[in-house]
Amino acid sequence: MYVNTFFSNISVPDEKYLFDFTKTSDVDNWQEQSDTVRSVGMSKAVFVLHKNTEYRRAIFFALLNPQPNGAGFAGIRSIGNHDLTGCTKLQLLCRGQGQFNGFKVVLRHKGLNDEPNYSFEQYFQAPKDEFAIRSLPFSEFKAYYRGKRVNNNETLDIAHVSSIGLQMYGGVYQPIKQKGPATLEIDWIRAV
């Protein structure tokens, strides 16, 4: 009998499930972070669990009403302490629905969760129709302040991630301008 041992020495990367909405993670500790200050930028975000007999997942609903130049955002975040040492990327198993599917993950570190501190962000297109994994390398998270890229020498400290957020962006500094409703269905968020 032939036994294939070729794959026996290959190690599978460690996976740290930060949020597994298919099993135990809840959405109660997630806070809205939307552009609600200016009258021309009133946007709304909601994060809920969707459960039935077949599945359980989180849904991020966003209604984006940006300014004429695209300024605006609708988002949510979870504050906590995550040591992601040894991991190289963040992954989401997700699916987007709506006219626009441009989202971004917003990370903050070292407890610097609010302004005037900048955030570390990475944009992605949500898959449509079928669920798929979106992989976001930590090396590609760049510093931003109010949606504008900041040139600095500091990189994201993955040993001290203190806030994880999701946003639908308007696109003030992007070639594509987004507005209106969108959803992002999420089964889990993990670091690998």
GROMACS .gro file of C-alpha atoms in nm, residues 47-173:
model
  127
   47PHE     CA    1  -2.444   4.573   1.289
   48VAL     CA    2  -2.678   4.284   1.366
   49LEU     CA    3  -2.680   3.906   1.391
   50HIS     CA    4  -2.886   3.719   1.135
   51LYS     CA    5  -2.991   3.375   1.253
   52ASN     CA    6  -3.218   3.106   1.121
   53THR     CA    7  -3.224   2.725   1.131
   54GLU     CA    8  -2.961   2.700   0.856
   55TYR     CA    9  -2.697   2.959   0.949
   56ARG     CA   10  -2.580   3.238   1.177
   57ARG     CA   11  -2.380   3.542   1.063
   58ALA     CA   12  -2.337   3.915   1.119
   59ILE     CA   13  -2.465   4.176   0.877
   60PHE     CA   14  -2.321   4.526   0.850
   61PHE     CA   15  -2.589   4.756   0.704
   62ALA     CA   16  -2.474   5.097   0.581
   63LEU     CA   17  -2.660   5.395   0.440
   64LEU     CA   18  -2.411   5.646   0.304
   65ASN     CA   19  -2.513   6.008   0.238
   66PRO     CA   20  -2.183   6.174   0.144
   67GLN     CA   21  -2.108   6.533   0.061
   68PRO     CA   22  -2.087   6.622  -0.310
   69ASN     CA   23  -1.708   6.562  -0.310
   70GLY     CA   24  -1.754   6.209  -0.170
   71ALA     CA   25  -1.668   6.288   0.192
   72GLY     CA   26  -1.856   6.060   0.427
   73PHE     CA   27  -1.848   5.719   0.588
   74ALA     CA   28  -2.068   5.472   0.769
   75GLY     CA   29  -1.897   5.232   1.003
   76ILE     CA   30  -1.878   5.020   1.314
   77ARG     CA   31  -1.598   4.917   1.548
   78SER     CA   32  -1.513   4.684   1.832
   79ILE     CA   33  -1.269   4.793   2.101
   80GLY     CA   34  -1.057   4.524   2.265
   81ASN     CA   35  -0.704   4.398   2.309
   82HIS     CA   36  -0.571   4.170   2.036
   83ASP     CA   37  -0.216   4.037   2.026
   84LEU     CA   38  -0.170   3.924   1.665
   85THR     CA   39   0.202   3.853   1.695
   86GLY     CA   40   0.311   3.596   1.439
   87CYS     CA   41   0.020   3.668   1.206
   88THR     CA   42   0.070   3.827   0.865
   89LYS     CA   43  -0.283   3.909   0.752
   90LEU     CA   44  -0.642   3.964   0.848
   91GLN     CA   45  -0.909   3.759   0.671
   92LEU     CA   46  -1.285   3.800   0.640
   93LEU     CA   47  -1.529   3.544   0.506
   94CYS     CA   48  -1.788   3.777   0.361
   95ARG     CA   49  -2.027   3.875   0.084
   96GLY     CA   50  -2.142   4.221  -0.020
   97GLN     CA   51  -2.477   4.326  -0.159
   98GLY     CA   52  -2.588   4.655  -0.303
   99GLN     CA   53  -2.483   4.887  -0.584
  100PHE     CA   54  -2.143   4.956  -0.431
  101ASN     CA   55  -1.923   4.706  -0.249
  102GLY     CA   56  -1.621   4.914  -0.149
  103PHE     CA   57  -1.536   4.876   0.217
  104LYS     CA   58  -1.233   4.921   0.438
  105VAL     CA   59  -1.101   4.769   0.757
  106VAL     CA   60  -0.989   5.027   1.012
  107LEU     CA   61  -0.741   4.921   1.279
  108ARG     CA   62  -0.605   5.119   1.571
  109HIS     CA   63  -0.335   5.022   1.815
  110LYS     CA   64  -0.194   5.091   2.162
  111GLY     CA   65  -0.528   5.220   2.293
  112LEU     CA   66  -0.513   5.521   2.057
  113ASN     CA   67  -0.871   5.461   1.946
  114ASP     CA   68  -0.994   5.815   1.882
  115GLU     CA   69  -0.889   6.143   1.723
  116PRO     CA   70  -0.652   6.315   1.703
  117ASN     CA   71  -0.476   5.979   1.655
  118TYR     CA   72  -0.464   5.834   1.307
  119SER     CA   73  -0.588   5.491   1.207
  120PHE     CA   74  -0.443   5.215   0.991
  121GLU     CA   75  -0.668   5.128   0.698
  122GLN     CA   76  -0.696   4.897   0.402
  123TYR     CA   77  -0.959   4.909   0.127
  124PHE     CA   78  -1.121   4.601  -0.028
  125GLN     CA   79  -1.401   4.505  -0.265
  126ALA     CA   80  -1.651   4.268  -0.111
  127PRO     CA   81  -1.729   3.962  -0.321
  128LYS     CA   82  -2.076   3.960  -0.475
  129ASP     CA   83  -2.315   3.665  -0.499
  130GLU     CA   84  -2.098   3.401  -0.329
  131PHE     CA   85  -1.912   3.415   0.001
  132ALA     CA   86  -1.535   3.440  -0.035
  133ILE     CA   87  -1.234   3.514   0.182
  134ARG     CA   88  -1.080   3.858   0.157
  135SER     CA   89  -0.718   3.861   0.278
  136LEU     CA   90  -0.569   4.189   0.398
  137PRO     CA   91  -0.192   4.173   0.470
  138PHE     CA   92  -0.094   4.369   0.780
  139SER     CA   93   0.199   4.513   0.581
  140GLU     CA   94  -0.051   4.692   0.354
  141PHE     CA   95  -0.240   4.873   0.630
  142LYS     CA   96  -0.141   5.240   0.594
  143ALA     CA   97  -0.188   5.537   0.826
  144TYR     CA   98  -0.486   5.766   0.759
  145TYR     CA   99  -0.636   6.068   0.927
  146ARG     CA  100  -0.998   6.154   0.842
  147GLY     CA  101  -0.977   5.949   0.524
  148LYS     CA  102  -0.655   6.104   0.396
  149ARG     CA  103  -0.328   5.912   0.371
  150VAL     CA  104  -0.069   6.024   0.629
  151ASN     CA  105   0.301   5.995   0.558
  152ASN     CA  106   0.470   5.872   0.872
  153ASN     CA  107   0.732   5.624   0.983
  154GLU     CA  108   0.516   5.432   1.229
  155THR     CA  109   0.368   5.099   1.130
  156LEU     CA  110   0.076   4.913   1.279
  157ASP     CA  111   0.174   4.741   1.604
  158ILE     CA  112  -0.002   4.406   1.559
  159ALA     CA  113   0.089   4.303   1.913
  160HIS     CA  114  -0.135   4.579   2.049
  161VAL     CA  115  -0.440   4.609   1.820
  162SER     CA  116  -0.702   4.790   2.028
  163SER     CA  117  -0.980   4.860   1.778
  164ILE     CA  118  -1.113   4.676   1.473
  165GLY     CA  119  -1.361   4.853   1.250
  166LEU     CA  120  -1.545   4.825   0.919
  167GLN     CA  121  -1.655   5.115   0.703
  168MET     CA  122  -1.834   5.182   0.380
  169TYR     CA  123  -1.646   5.483   0.246
  170GLY     CA  124  -1.769   5.774   0.036
  171GLY     CA  125  -1.451   5.816  -0.162
  172VAL     CA  126  -1.339   6.176  -0.111
  173TYR     CA  127  -0.980   6.066  -0.184
   0.00000   0.00000   0.00000
